[in-house]
Amino acid sequence: MGLMKVFSGSEILAMALQEKIEAIGVNVVVKNNIQSARLGGFGNSDLAVELFIQETEFAKVNPVIEEFRMSI
């Protein structure tokens, strides 16, 4: 079992998707490259926020991700 990246993009979109995924009872791991770069003193607009879930949860989360992608 490992982590699978399900989203990479802006912080606002990542937070919206994270809420939708957590609403169905799946934990999300967030890697915020934007915040890390800012705290390190070398901001970069190309960096993004990434969301990860357990691979075993993908079948449960996939419909939520597809619905989210269609809505943006």
CSV table of C-alpha atoms in Angstrom, one decimal:
chain,number,residue,atom,x,y,z
A,1,MET,CA,0.0,0.0,0.0
A,2,GLY,CA,1.2,3.4,-0.9
A,3,LEU,CA,0.1,6.9,-1.6
A,4,MET,CA,-1.3,8.0,-5.0
A,5,LYS,CA,-1.3,11.6,-6.2
A,6,VAL,CA,-4.8,12.6,-7.2
A,7,PHE,CA,-4.4,16.3,-7.7
A,8,SER,CA,-1.8,19.0,-8.4
A,9,GLY,CA,-2.8,22.6,-8.8
A,10,SER,CA,-3.7,25.8,-7.0
A,11,GLU,CA,-4.1,26.0,-3.3
A,12,ILE,CA,-7.8,27.0,-3.5
A,13,LEU,CA,-8.8,24.2,-5.8
A,14,ALA,CA,-6.8,21.7,-3.7
A,15,MET,CA,-8.6,22.8,-0.6
A,16,ALA,CA,-12.0,22.4,-2.3
A,17,LEU,CA,-11.2,18.9,-3.5
A,18,GLN,CA,-9.7,17.9,-0.2
A,19,GLU,CA,-13.0,18.9,1.5
A,20,LYS,CA,-15.0,16.8,-1.0
A,21,ILE,CA,-12.8,13.7,-0.5
A,22,GLU,CA,-12.8,14.0,3.3
A,23,ALA,CA,-16.6,14.3,3.2
A,24,ILE,CA,-16.8,10.7,2.0
A,25,GLY,CA,-14.5,9.5,4.8
A,26,VAL,CA,-11.1,9.3,3.1
A,27,ASN,CA,-8.0,10.8,4.6
A,28,VAL,CA,-6.0,13.2,2.4
A,29,VAL,CA,-2.3,13.9,2.6
A,30,VAL,CA,-1.5,17.5,1.5
A,31,LYS,CA,1.9,18.5,0.2
A,32,ASN,CA,2.0,22.3,-0.1
A,33,ASN,CA,5.0,23.2,-2.3
A,34,ILE,CA,3.9,26.9,-2.4
A,35,GLN,CA,3.9,27.3,1.3
A,36,SER,CA,7.2,25.4,1.6
A,37,ALA,CA,8.9,27.6,-1.0
A,38,ARG,CA,7.6,30.8,0.7
A,39,LEU,CA,8.9,29.7,4.1
A,40,GLY,CA,12.2,28.8,2.5
A,41,GLY,CA,12.5,32.3,1.1
A,42,PHE,CA,12.4,31.4,-2.6
A,43,GLY,CA,8.8,31.8,-3.8
A,44,ASN,CA,8.0,30.3,-7.2
A,45,SER,CA,4.6,30.6,-9.0
A,46,ASP,CA,5.1,27.3,-10.8
A,47,LEU,CA,4.9,25.3,-7.6
A,48,ALA,CA,1.6,23.7,-6.7
A,49,VAL,CA,-0.3,21.9,-3.9
A,50,GLU,CA,-0.5,18.2,-4.3
A,51,LEU,CA,-3.1,15.8,-2.8
A,52,PHE,CA,-2.4,12.2,-2.1
A,53,ILE,CA,-4.7,9.3,-0.9
A,54,GLN,CA,-4.1,5.6,-0.1
A,55,GLU,CA,-4.0,3.6,-3.3
A,56,THR,CA,-6.7,1.2,-1.8
A,57,GLU,CA,-9.1,4.2,-1.6
A,58,PHE,CA,-8.9,5.1,-5.2
A,59,ALA,CA,-12.1,3.3,-6.4
A,60,LYS,CA,-14.1,5.1,-3.7
A,61,VAL,CA,-12.5,8.5,-4.4
A,62,ASN,CA,-12.5,8.4,-8.3
A,63,PRO,CA,-16.1,9.5,-8.8
A,64,VAL,CA,-15.6,12.5,-6.5
A,65,ILE,CA,-12.4,13.5,-8.4
A,66,GLU,CA,-14.2,13.1,-11.8
A,67,GLU,CA,-17.1,15.2,-10.7
A,68,PHE,CA,-14.8,17.9,-9.3
A,69,ARG,CA,-12.8,18.0,-12.6
A,70,MET,CA,-16.0,18.4,-14.6
A,71,SER,CA,-17.1,21.3,-12.4
A,72,ILE,CA,-13.9,23.4,-12.8
